[in-house]
Amino acid sequence: MNKDIFLTNSLGNKKDKFIPIDPKKIGMYVCGPTVYDNPHIGNARPLVIFDILFKVLKCKYGKNSVTYVRNITDIDDKIIISSKEKKISIDDLTNEITNIFHKDCEYLNCENPTHEPKATENIDLMIEMINKLIENKFAYEKNNHIYFEVSKFKDYGKLSNKKLDDLIAGARVEISKNKKNPADFVLWKPSEENEPSWESPWGKGRPGWHLECSVMSKKFLGDKFDIHGGGRDLIFPHHENEIAQSRCANENEVFANYWVHNGFITISSEKMSKSQGNILKIDSLRNKVNGQVLRLALVSTHYKQPLDWNDKLLSECEKTINKWYESYTDIEKQSLIPDEYLAPLYDDLNTPGYIANLHKLFEKSQKGNLKDKEIFVSACNFIGLLSENKNDWHNFKQSLSKITEDEIKQKINERNLARKNKDYKEADKIRNELLDKGVLIEDKDDTTIWKFK
């Protein structure tokens, strides 16, 4: 496929043609979780969005030409606070949350990234980058703290498209008597007693959050790479600070060429927050909603736009997946998806446009042609849907219905008897009972067939 890929680049805030630095060595870095608490549905959106971008890049350039790095932040203030609140060790907390995160990724049918480095595995490289920043006079030490001096970097604020004074006024910055300027951000700080610490030229301490991603992206992708992704909430200060420290340490004019950010998720039009009590954890949905339904819901709106999460959205997505399984067929080898159907994904990951094309392919597949069904299933598989066979899909729905197959057949027999006796009121009552348990029945000739809705 020779069609060009376009992405909305937050650096300039416009849709740009994607031109890789090296088509045979494309690099993408996406900020992963800070493992202090179970991931929520807002964390799920970038997981799925950048999983699809990974697939699109591999489709265009070849699966061996793309390196996808997604980190694990396993040392951070939030982790320390959470471990104290939960009264468990930091190691136990980070291992537990990392395991939950991996289960969430599997549930959402996300591919593994090429590399998944942990911050604590790269402390030496962080100390090395700090030394380089001090040497280049972009960082200073005060009371065993190391800060990046923002005023020394002329392009600070370019990503968020704001002036330095506006950024300071509009953001919650850490106030400290050690700083020269309120906007300066920490690269290294002393650890308190019983907190994780590492030896450094400035005493025992730990790295700042922003520094971790700069170091891990450099380790796997080099001083300059193609795409950096994450949620919109990371534009400032996290990604702004990454650009500053990376460019100043690496002494170059570019850190990442394309900055791709997904929009926020609201819950029934309300912002997710602890105070609202509406933070929806991914693992709380595992036994209630099939992961494919969540995945379809997460890509039902363009990634740049806000997405409102509600019961109606999930219900519509479940109905769609259920309908699509009518054309499911086992395929040994993926069919080639026609270019015109893939085109929306190449145009700034237009997933709603691609879903519209899937509906067209489904209608075409319903005419009974096996090849059309194989193309339809392959097109669904491409974005991580129809990934289970038909039996697994129906078994999951049956597990939610709280009614066994034998009980369904018994109810159908009772209804048939009621119809035979012309007791249509009783027959309708049984139909509604089954419907309440998620079972649809349909009379065809002299036979009643059933399926889970």
Tab-separated table of C-alpha atoms in Angstrom:
chain	number	residue	atom	x	y	z
A	1	MET	CA	0.000	0.000	0.000
A	2	ASN	CA	1.557	3.292	-1.097
A	3	LYS	CA	-0.880	5.610	0.626
A	4	ASP	CA	0.746	8.178	2.925
A	5	ILE	CA	0.078	8.294	6.669
A	6	PHE	CA	-1.079	11.588	8.193
A	7	LEU	CA	-1.040	12.410	11.927
A	8	THR	CA	-2.143	15.420	13.933
A	9	ASN	CA	1.082	16.775	15.386
A	10	SER	CA	0.607	18.636	18.688
A	11	LEU	CA	3.880	20.407	17.902
A	12	GLY	CA	2.280	22.985	15.624
A	13	ASN	CA	-1.231	21.597	16.166
A	14	LYS	CA	-1.869	20.573	12.567
A	15	LYS	CA	-2.211	17.418	10.519
A	16	ASP	CA	1.110	16.536	8.932
A	17	LYS	CA	2.238	13.901	6.475
A	18	PHE	CA	4.268	11.306	8.362
A	19	ILE	CA	7.825	11.191	7.009
A	20	PRO	CA	9.984	8.787	9.029
A	21	ILE	CA	13.626	9.509	9.825
A	22	ASP	CA	14.463	6.040	8.494
A	23	PRO	CA	11.631	3.924	6.969
A	24	LYS	CA	13.449	0.782	8.131
A	25	LYS	CA	13.858	1.963	11.734
A	26	ILE	CA	10.706	3.758	12.858
A	27	GLY	CA	10.610	4.605	16.563
A	28	MET	CA	7.530	5.292	18.707
A	29	TYR	CA	7.593	6.033	22.433
A	30	VAL	CA	4.378	6.176	24.484
A	31	CYS	CA	4.203	7.063	28.167
A	32	GLY	CA	3.074	4.002	30.102
A	33	PRO	CA	1.527	3.695	33.566
A	34	THR	CA	2.752	4.959	36.899
A	35	VAL	CA	2.054	1.790	38.853
A	36	TYR	CA	0.538	3.150	42.064
A	37	ASP	CA	-3.116	2.170	41.530
A	38	ASN	CA	-5.233	-0.001	39.224
A	39	PRO	CA	-5.458	1.529	35.719
A	40	HIS	CA	-8.761	3.228	34.879
A	41	ILE	CA	-10.714	3.574	31.642
A	42	GLY	CA	-8.914	6.849	30.848
A	43	ASN	CA	-5.632	4.914	30.826
A	44	ALA	CA	-7.180	2.375	28.447
A	45	ARG	CA	-7.708	4.878	25.636
A	46	PRO	CA	-4.023	5.524	24.800
A	47	LEU	CA	-3.324	1.798	25.166
A	48	VAL	CA	-5.768	0.988	22.366
A	49	ILE	CA	-5.110	4.079	20.209
A	50	PHE	CA	-1.345	3.567	20.066
A	51	ASP	CA	-1.780	-0.172	19.657
A	52	ILE	CA	-3.696	0.596	16.450
A	53	LEU	CA	-1.077	3.133	15.339
A	54	PHE	CA	1.560	0.414	15.892
A	55	LYS	CA	-0.446	-1.893	13.591
A	56	VAL	CA	-0.843	0.805	10.922
A	57	LEU	CA	2.886	1.588	10.932
A	58	LYS	CA	3.754	-2.108	10.619
A	59	CYS	CA	1.240	-2.493	7.788
A	60	LYS	CA	2.864	0.365	5.902
A	61	TYR	CA	6.553	-0.216	6.650
A	62	GLY	CA	6.794	-3.891	7.658
A	63	LYS	CA	6.552	-5.528	11.080
A	64	ASN	CA	10.338	-5.598	11.584
A	65	SER	CA	10.746	-1.908	10.803
A	66	VAL	CA	8.848	-0.462	13.790
A	67	THR	CA	10.025	-0.245	17.406
A	68	TYR	CA	7.345	0.575	19.964
A	69	VAL	CA	8.533	1.500	23.474
A	70	ARG	CA	6.099	1.884	26.370
A	71	ASN	CA	7.596	2.383	29.818
A	72	ILE	CA	6.628	1.397	33.344
A	73	THR	CA	7.125	4.169	35.920
A	74	ASP	CA	7.873	2.213	39.107
A	75	ILE	CA	9.370	4.997	41.217
A	76	ASP	CA	7.417	8.186	41.835
A	77	ASP	CA	5.916	10.250	44.675
A	78	LYS	CA	2.459	8.768	44.001
A	79	ILE	CA	3.854	5.250	44.430
A	80	ILE	CA	5.474	6.119	47.744
A	81	ILE	CA	2.262	7.722	49.056
A	82	SER	CA	0.119	4.807	47.855
A	83	SER	CA	2.382	2.187	49.454
A	84	LYS	CA	2.107	3.987	52.800
A	85	GLU	CA	-1.686	4.266	52.519
A	86	LYS	CA	-2.026	0.583	51.621
A	87	LYS	CA	0.616	-0.435	54.177
A	88	ILE	CA	2.510	-2.634	51.741
A	89	SER	CA	6.066	-2.428	50.421
A	90	ILE	CA	6.798	-0.447	47.281
A	91	ASP	CA	8.037	-3.607	45.541
A	92	ASP	CA	4.832	-5.467	46.383
A	93	LEU	CA	2.704	-2.525	45.228
A	94	THR	CA	4.509	-1.974	41.915
A	95	ASN	CA	4.595	-5.712	41.118
A	96	GLU	CA	0.874	-6.065	41.895
A	97	ILE	CA	-0.192	-3.048	39.813
A	98	THR	CA	2.130	-3.999	36.939
A	99	ASN	CA	0.532	-7.461	36.838
A	100	ILE	CA	-2.954	-5.898	36.811
A	101	PHE	CA	-1.857	-3.553	34.020
A	102	HIS	CA	-0.634	-6.478	31.899
A	103	LYS	CA	-3.922	-8.321	32.446
A	104	ASP	CA	-5.778	-5.170	31.376
A	105	CYS	CA	-3.685	-5.014	28.179
A	106	GLU	CA	-4.510	-8.651	27.440
A	107	TYR	CA	-8.201	-8.029	28.182
A	108	LEU	CA	-8.197	-5.130	25.701
A	109	ASN	CA	-6.376	-7.317	23.153
A	110	CYS	CA	-3.363	-4.998	22.905
A	111	GLU	CA	-0.146	-6.276	21.388
A	112	ASN	CA	2.963	-6.214	23.530
A	113	PRO	CA	5.259	-3.275	22.753
A	114	THR	CA	8.725	-4.029	21.413
A	115	HIS	CA	10.261	-2.881	24.700
A	116	GLU	CA	8.746	-2.165	28.114
A	117	PRO	CA	11.514	-0.712	30.296
A	118	LYS	CA	11.095	0.041	33.988
A	119	ALA	CA	12.392	3.289	35.438
A	120	THR	CA	14.218	1.526	38.272
A	121	GLU	CA	16.251	-0.491	35.742
A	122	ASN	CA	17.747	2.690	34.251
A	123	ILE	CA	18.874	4.843	37.172
A	124	ASP	CA	22.540	4.883	36.067
A	125	LEU	CA	21.536	6.348	32.709
A	126	MET	CA	19.430	8.979	34.484
A	127	ILE	CA	22.407	10.056	36.593
A	128	GLU	CA	24.453	10.196	33.382
A	129	MET	CA	21.912	12.513	31.710
A	130	ILE	CA	21.762	14.786	34.775
A	131	ASN	CA	25.552	15.100	34.740
A	132	LYS	CA	25.376	16.057	31.071
A	133	LEU	CA	22.748	18.747	31.805
A	134	ILE	CA	24.884	20.178	34.613
A	135	GLU	CA	27.930	20.145	32.333
A	136	ASN	CA	25.944	21.953	29.624
A	137	LYS	CA	24.803	24.515	32.239
A	138	PHE	CA	21.094	23.724	31.925
A	139	ALA	CA	20.814	22.289	35.453
A	140	TYR	CA	21.930	23.367	38.911
A	141	GLU	CA	22.282	21.864	42.370
A	142	LYS	CA	20.798	23.246	45.576
A	143	ASN	CA	20.708	21.306	48.858
A	144	ASN	CA	21.259	17.957	47.097
A	145	HIS	CA	18.392	18.713	44.683
A	146	ILE	CA	19.083	19.043	40.965
A	147	TYR	CA	16.793	21.294	38.935
A	148	PHE	CA	16.472	22.010	35.242
A	149	GLU	CA	16.711	25.777	34.649
A	150	VAL	CA	13.800	26.438	32.316
A	151	SER	CA	14.779	30.005	31.396
A	152	LYS	CA	17.945	28.663	29.729
A	153	PHE	CA	15.922	26.754	27.099
A	154	LYS	CA	14.627	29.162	24.469
A	155	ASP	CA	11.934	26.845	23.069
A	156	TYR	CA	10.255	26.041	26.381
A	157	GLY	CA	6.472	26.179	25.925
A	158	LYS	CA	6.543	25.502	22.182
A	159	LEU	CA	4.659	22.181	22.469
A	160	SER	CA	1.881	23.567	24.674
A	161	ASN	CA	1.886	26.772	22.589
A	162	LYS	CA	2.161	29.069	25.595
A	163	LYS	CA	4.673	31.547	26.899
A	164	LEU	CA	6.671	30.675	29.984
A	165	ASP	CA	4.827	33.205	32.168
A	166	ASP	CA	1.454	31.769	31.074
A	167	LEU	CA	2.573	28.226	31.808
A	168	ILE	CA	3.705	29.148	35.319
A	169	ALA	CA	0.408	30.955	36.008
A	170	GLY	CA	-1.770	28.179	34.579
A	171	ALA	CA	-0.134	25.123	36.095
A	172	ARG	CA	0.450	23.747	39.545
A	173	VAL	CA	4.224	23.873	39.847
A	174	GLU	CA	6.153	22.620	42.826
A	175	ILE	CA	7.116	25.593	44.992
A	176	SER	CA	10.514	25.251	46.622
A	177	LYS	CA	13.043	27.609	48.225
A	178	ASN	CA	15.696	25.623	46.372
A	179	LYS	CA	14.510	26.778	42.939
A	180	LYS	CA	15.800	29.787	41.047
A	181	ASN	CA	12.454	30.032	39.224
A	182	PRO	CA	9.040	28.497	40.101
A	183	ALA	CA	8.927	26.779	36.671
A	184	ASP	CA	12.230	24.955	37.171
A	185	PHE	CA	11.610	21.234	37.566
A	186	VAL	CA	13.377	18.578	39.560
A	187	LEU	CA	15.755	16.086	37.975
A	188	TRP	CA	16.976	14.488	41.212
A	189	LYS	CA	15.980	14.815	44.859
A	190	PRO	CA	17.060	13.324	48.172
A	191	SER	CA	15.039	10.393	49.475
A	192	GLU	CA	13.655	10.459	52.963
A	193	GLU	CA	14.322	7.632	55.378
A	194	ASN	CA	12.598	4.356	54.364
A	195	GLU	CA	12.066	5.652	50.813
A	196	PRO	CA	13.725	4.031	47.766
A	197	SER	CA	17.113	5.590	47.045
A	198	TRP	CA	20.150	5.216	44.829
A	199	GLU	CA	23.714	6.465	45.215
A	200	SER	CA	24.545	9.543	43.157
A	201	PRO	CA	27.128	12.367	43.066
A	202	TRP	CA	24.554	14.426	45.020
A	203	GLY	CA	23.905	11.900	47.749
A	204	LYS	CA	21.303	9.162	48.065
A	205	GLY	CA	18.137	10.030	46.217
A	206	ARG	CA	15.831	9.305	43.304
A	207	PRO	CA	15.055	10.743	39.853
A	208	GLY	CA	12.327	13.132	38.837
A	209	TRP	CA	9.426	11.701	36.833
A	210	HIS	CA	10.051	13.737	33.667
A	211	LEU	CA	13.658	12.596	33.422
A	212	GLU	CA	12.727	8.909	33.395
A	213	CYS	CA	10.993	9.015	29.997
A	214	SER	CA	13.781	11.055	28.397
A	215	VAL	CA	16.313	8.437	29.411
A	216	MET	CA	14.281	5.370	28.445
A	217	SER	CA	13.334	6.758	25.027
A	218	LYS	CA	16.997	7.611	24.351
A	219	LYS	CA	18.129	4.133	25.379
A	220	PHE	CA	15.919	2.328	22.859
A	221	LEU	CA	15.274	4.927	20.151
A	222	GLY	CA	18.264	7.264	20.222
A	223	ASP	CA	18.637	11.030	20.601
A	224	LYS	CA	15.961	11.685	17.975
A	225	PHE	CA	13.012	9.536	16.937
A	226	ASP	CA	9.727	9.659	15.025
A	227	ILE	CA	6.655	9.606	17.287
A	228	HIS	CA	6.020	10.387	20.945
A	229	GLY	CA	2.517	9.692	22.243
A	230	GLY	CA	0.304	9.931	25.298
A	231	GLY	CA	-2.813	11.559	26.703
A	232	ARG	CA	-3.502	15.296	26.365
A	233	ASP	CA	-2.937	15.731	30.085
A	234	LEU	CA	0.773	14.965	29.532
A	235	ILE	CA	1.447	17.865	27.144
A	236	PHE	CA	2.290	20.136	30.065
A	237	PRO	CA	4.363	19.792	32.074
A	238	HIS	CA	5.540	16.233	31.335
A	239	HIS	CA	6.150	16.295	27.581
A	240	GLU	CA	7.240	19.939	27.617
A	241	ASN	CA	9.881	19.028	30.204
A	242	GLU	CA	10.952	15.928	28.298
A	243	ILE	CA	11.660	18.046	25.228
A	244	ALA	CA	13.656	20.574	27.244
A	245	GLN	CA	15.909	18.129	29.079
A	246	SER	CA	16.373	15.774	26.104
A	247	ARG	CA	17.309	18.475	23.609
A	248	CYS	CA	19.664	20.156	26.064
A	249	ALA	CA	21.346	16.899	27.096
A	250	ASN	CA	21.548	15.503	23.560
A	251	GLU	CA	22.513	18.893	22.081
A	252	ASN	CA	20.107	18.746	19.148
A	253	GLU	CA	17.196	20.687	17.679
A	254	VAL	CA	14.730	17.803	17.657
A	255	PHE	CA	13.650	15.226	20.241
A	256	ALA	CA	10.588	13.637	18.580
A	257	ASN	CA	9.260	14.737	15.192
A	258	TYR	CA	5.575	13.962	15.815
A	259	TRP	CA	3.696	14.417	19.080
A	260	VAL	CA	0.386	12.545	19.121
A	261	HIS	CA	-2.080	13.050	21.981
A	262	ASN	CA	-5.481	11.477	22.628
A	263	GLY	CA	-8.452	13.330	24.157
A	264	PHE	CA	-9.959	12.846	27.609
A	265	ILE	CA	-12.668	10.423	28.688
A	266	THR	CA	-15.631	11.602	30.742
A	267	ILE	CA	-18.068	9.331	32.602
A	268	SER	CA	-21.673	10.201	31.716
A	269	SER	CA	-20.505	13.763	30.914
A	270	GLU	CA	-18.640	14.137	34.236
A	271	LYS	CA	-14.860	14.409	34.534
A	272	MET	CA	-13.341	11.382	36.237
A	273	SER	CA	-12.043	12.241	39.699
A	274	LYS	CA	-11.731	10.773	43.169
A	275	SER	CA	-13.928	13.551	44.555
A	276	GLN	CA	-16.712	12.617	42.092
A	277	GLY	CA	-16.283	8.941	43.009
A	278	ASN	CA	-16.571	7.976	39.346
A	279	ILE	CA	-13.145	6.561	38.543
A	280	LEU	CA	-13.876	3.436	36.521
A	281	LYS	CA	-11.136	0.812	36.887
A	282	ILE	CA	-10.524	-1.450	33.892
A	283	ASP	CA	-10.321	-4.615	36.002
A	284	SER	CA	-13.785	-3.906	37.473
A	285	LEU	CA	-15.234	-4.470	33.987
A	286	ARG	CA	-13.493	-7.742	33.135
A	287	ASN	CA	-16.283	-10.001	34.370
A	288	LYS	CA	-19.071	-7.726	33.139
A	289	VAL	CA	-18.141	-6.600	29.631
A	290	ASN	CA	-16.248	-8.432	26.905
A	291	GLY	CA	-12.911	-6.735	26.157
A	292	GLN	CA	-13.828	-6.417	22.474
A	293	VAL	CA	-16.813	-4.264	23.428
A	294	LEU	CA	-14.559	-1.943	25.422
A	295	ARG	CA	-12.077	-1.796	22.575
A	296	LEU	CA	-14.750	-0.843	20.038
A	297	ALA	CA	-16.130	1.790	22.439
A	298	LEU	CA	-12.660	3.315	22.897
A	299	VAL	CA	-12.207	3.821	19.138
A	300	SER	CA	-15.804	4.827	18.363
A	301	THR	CA	-14.790	8.516	18.555
A	302	HIS	CA	-11.736	10.032	16.862
A	303	TYR	CA	-8.753	9.863	19.216
A	304	LYS	CA	-8.318	13.662	19.294
A	305	GLN	CA	-11.865	14.239	20.510
A	306	PRO	CA	-13.267	13.807	24.043
A	307	LEU	CA	-15.063	10.489	24.579
A	308	ASP	CA	-18.059	10.212	26.905
A	309	TRP	CA	-18.288	6.792	28.542
A	310	ASN	CA	-21.820	5.629	29.322
A	311	ASP	CA	-24.066	2.564	29.328
A	312	LYS	CA	-25.640	3.460	25.985
A	313	LEU	CA	-22.221	3.494	24.282
A	314	LEU	CA	-21.374	0.047	25.668
A	315	SER	CA	-24.781	-1.348	24.755
A	316	GLU	CA	-24.488	-0.113	21.154
A	317	CYS	CA	-20.965	-1.506	20.820
A	318	GLU	CA	-22.034	-4.885	22.201
A	319	LYS	CA	-24.906	-5.046	19.687
A	320	THR	CA	-22.487	-4.220	16.876
A	321	ILE	CA	-19.969	-6.910	17.859
A	322	ASN	CA	-22.797	-9.411	18.299
A	323	LYS	CA	-24.105	-8.613	14.813
A	324	TRP	CA	-20.653	-8.863	13.284
A	325	TYR	CA	-20.206	-12.358	14.713
A	326	GLU	CA	-22.949	-13.477	12.308
A	327	SER	CA	-20.261	-13.266	9.597
A	328	TYR	CA	-17.488	-14.801	11.702
A	329	THR	CA	-15.433	-17.515	10.074
A	330	ASP	CA	-12.185	-19.117	11.221
A	331	ILE	CA	-9.317	-17.960	9.036
A	332	GLU	CA	-5.892	-19.580	8.835
A	333	LYS	CA	-4.275	-16.654	7.037
A	334	GLN	CA	-5.239	-12.984	7.118
A	335	SER	CA	-6.813	-11.759	3.885
A	336	LEU	CA	-5.522	-8.660	2.160
A	337	ILE	CA	-7.753	-5.732	3.121
A	338	PRO	CA	-8.564	-3.516	0.105
A	339	ASP	CA	-6.856	-0.118	0.255
A	340	GLU	CA	-10.097	1.850	0.162
A	341	TYR	CA	-11.230	0.241	3.410
A	342	LEU	CA	-7.916	0.840	5.210
A	343	ALA	CA	-7.691	4.448	4.009
A	344	PRO	CA	-9.354	6.117	7.066
A	345	LEU	CA	-6.715	4.671	9.422
A	346	TYR	CA	-3.949	6.184	7.292
A	347	ASP	CA	-5.713	9.535	7.565
A	348	ASP	CA	-4.899	10.467	11.172
A	349	LEU	CA	-6.222	7.193	12.658
A	350	ASN	CA	-9.805	7.935	11.675
A	351	THR	CA	-11.273	4.955	13.531
A	352	PRO	CA	-14.933	6.071	13.160
A	353	GLY	CA	-14.379	6.123	9.388
A	354	TYR	CA	-12.816	2.666	9.521
A	355	ILE	CA	-15.722	1.343	11.612
A	356	ALA	CA	-18.124	2.687	8.961
A	357	ASN	CA	-16.147	0.673	6.409
A	358	LEU	CA	-16.410	-2.418	8.606
A	359	HIS	CA	-20.195	-2.047	8.497
A	360	LYS	CA	-19.988	-1.958	4.682
A	361	LEU	CA	-17.797	-5.052	4.635
A	362	PHE	CA	-20.214	-6.802	6.980
A	363	GLU	CA	-23.167	-6.112	4.675
A	364	LYS	CA	-21.131	-7.440	1.769
A	365	SER	CA	-20.137	-10.543	3.757
A	366	GLN	CA	-23.764	-11.365	4.531
A	367	LYS	CA	-24.368	-12.350	0.919
A	368	GLY	CA	-22.732	-15.704	1.668
A	369	ASN	CA	-19.409	-15.395	-0.168
A	370	LEU	CA	-16.678	-17.045	1.957
A	371	LYS	CA	-13.938	-14.765	0.611
A	372	ASP	CA	-15.946	-11.669	1.607
A	373	LYS	CA	-16.361	-13.094	5.102
A	374	GLU	CA	-12.619	-13.716	5.365
A	375	ILE	CA	-11.880	-10.139	4.289
A	376	PHE	CA	-14.413	-8.815	6.813
A	377	VAL	CA	-12.957	-10.865	9.698
A	378	SER	CA	-9.409	-9.865	8.681
A	379	ALA	CA	-10.441	-6.194	8.654
A	380	CYS	CA	-11.908	-6.579	12.151
A	381	ASN	CA	-8.805	-8.432	13.348
A	382	PHE	CA	-6.658	-5.573	12.054
A	383	ILE	CA	-7.935	-3.297	14.818
A	384	GLY	CA	-8.160	-6.076	17.409
A	385	LEU	CA	-11.815	-7.109	16.990
A	386	LEU	CA	-13.440	-10.513	16.385
A	387	SER	CA	-10.296	-11.856	18.010
A	388	GLU	CA	-12.169	-14.680	19.774
A	389	ASN	CA	-13.907	-17.489	17.958
A	390	LYS	CA	-17.688	-17.545	17.890
A	391	ASN	CA	-17.986	-20.087	20.717
A	392	ASP	CA	-15.794	-18.039	23.066
A	393	TRP	CA	-17.882	-14.942	22.339
A	394	HIS	CA	-21.157	-16.735	23.076
A	395	ASN	CA	-19.706	-18.511	26.118
A	396	PHE	CA	-18.734	-15.163	27.636
A	397	LYS	CA	-22.223	-13.802	27.056
A	398	GLN	CA	-23.724	-16.956	28.495
A	399	SER	CA	-21.582	-16.569	31.608
A	400	LEU	CA	-23.167	-13.140	32.105
A	401	SER	CA	-26.722	-14.286	31.516
A	402	LYS	CA	-26.932	-16.461	34.666
A	403	ILE	CA	-28.939	-19.064	32.781
A	404	THR	CA	-27.723	-22.405	31.448
A	405	GLU	CA	-28.331	-23.820	27.987
A	406	ASP	CA	-30.515	-26.575	29.485
A	407	GLU	CA	-32.627	-23.953	31.259
A	408	ILE	CA	-33.029	-22.025	27.996
A	409	LYS	CA	-34.219	-25.145	26.187
A	410	GLN	CA	-36.633	-25.925	29.030
A	411	LYS	CA	-38.098	-22.416	28.817
A	412	ILE	CA	-38.482	-22.735	25.039
A	413	ASN	CA	-40.309	-26.042	25.487
A	414	GLU	CA	-42.643	-24.403	28.036
A	415	ARG	CA	-43.281	-21.541	25.632
A	416	ASN	CA	-43.986	-23.906	22.731
A	417	LEU	CA	-46.493	-25.755	24.906
A	418	ALA	CA	-48.166	-22.451	25.851
A	419	ARG	CA	-48.412	-21.484	22.180
A	420	LYS	CA	-49.843	-24.891	21.330
A	421	ASN	CA	-52.521	-24.298	23.973
A	422	LYS	CA	-53.069	-20.786	22.578
A	423	ASP	CA	-51.951	-19.272	25.896
A	424	TYR	CA	-50.196	-16.381	24.187
A	425	LYS	CA	-49.977	-14.322	27.354
A	426	GLU	CA	-47.859	-17.061	28.994
A	427	ALA	CA	-45.782	-17.462	25.822
A	428	ASP	CA	-44.996	-13.719	25.786
A	429	LYS	CA	-44.145	-13.838	29.484
A	430	ILE	CA	-41.571	-16.603	28.890
A	431	ARG	CA	-40.105	-14.710	25.900
A	432	ASN	CA	-39.652	-11.606	28.116
A	433	GLU	CA	-38.107	-13.681	30.921
A	434	LEU	CA	-35.517	-14.993	28.484
A	435	LEU	CA	-34.946	-11.503	27.085
A	436	ASP	CA	-34.250	-10.198	30.598
A	437	LYS	CA	-31.534	-12.842	30.889
A	438	GLY	CA	-29.983	-11.769	27.607
A	439	VAL	CA	-31.504	-14.477	25.408
A	440	LEU	CA	-33.211	-13.663	22.099
A	441	ILE	CA	-35.584	-16.207	20.561
A	442	GLU	CA	-36.921	-16.337	17.031
A	443	ASP	CA	-39.583	-18.591	15.509
A	444	LYS	CA	-38.670	-19.964	12.085
A	445	ASP	CA	-41.186	-22.302	10.456
A	446	ASP	CA	-41.855	-24.938	13.122
A	447	THR	CA	-38.613	-24.339	15.000
A	448	THR	CA	-37.581	-21.859	17.722
A	449	ILE	CA	-33.942	-20.744	17.623
A	450	TRP	CA	-32.157	-18.735	20.292
A	451	LYS	CA	-29.017	-16.684	20.768
A	452	PHE	CA	-27.542	-14.322	23.332
A	453	LYS	CA	-28.197	-10.693	22.500
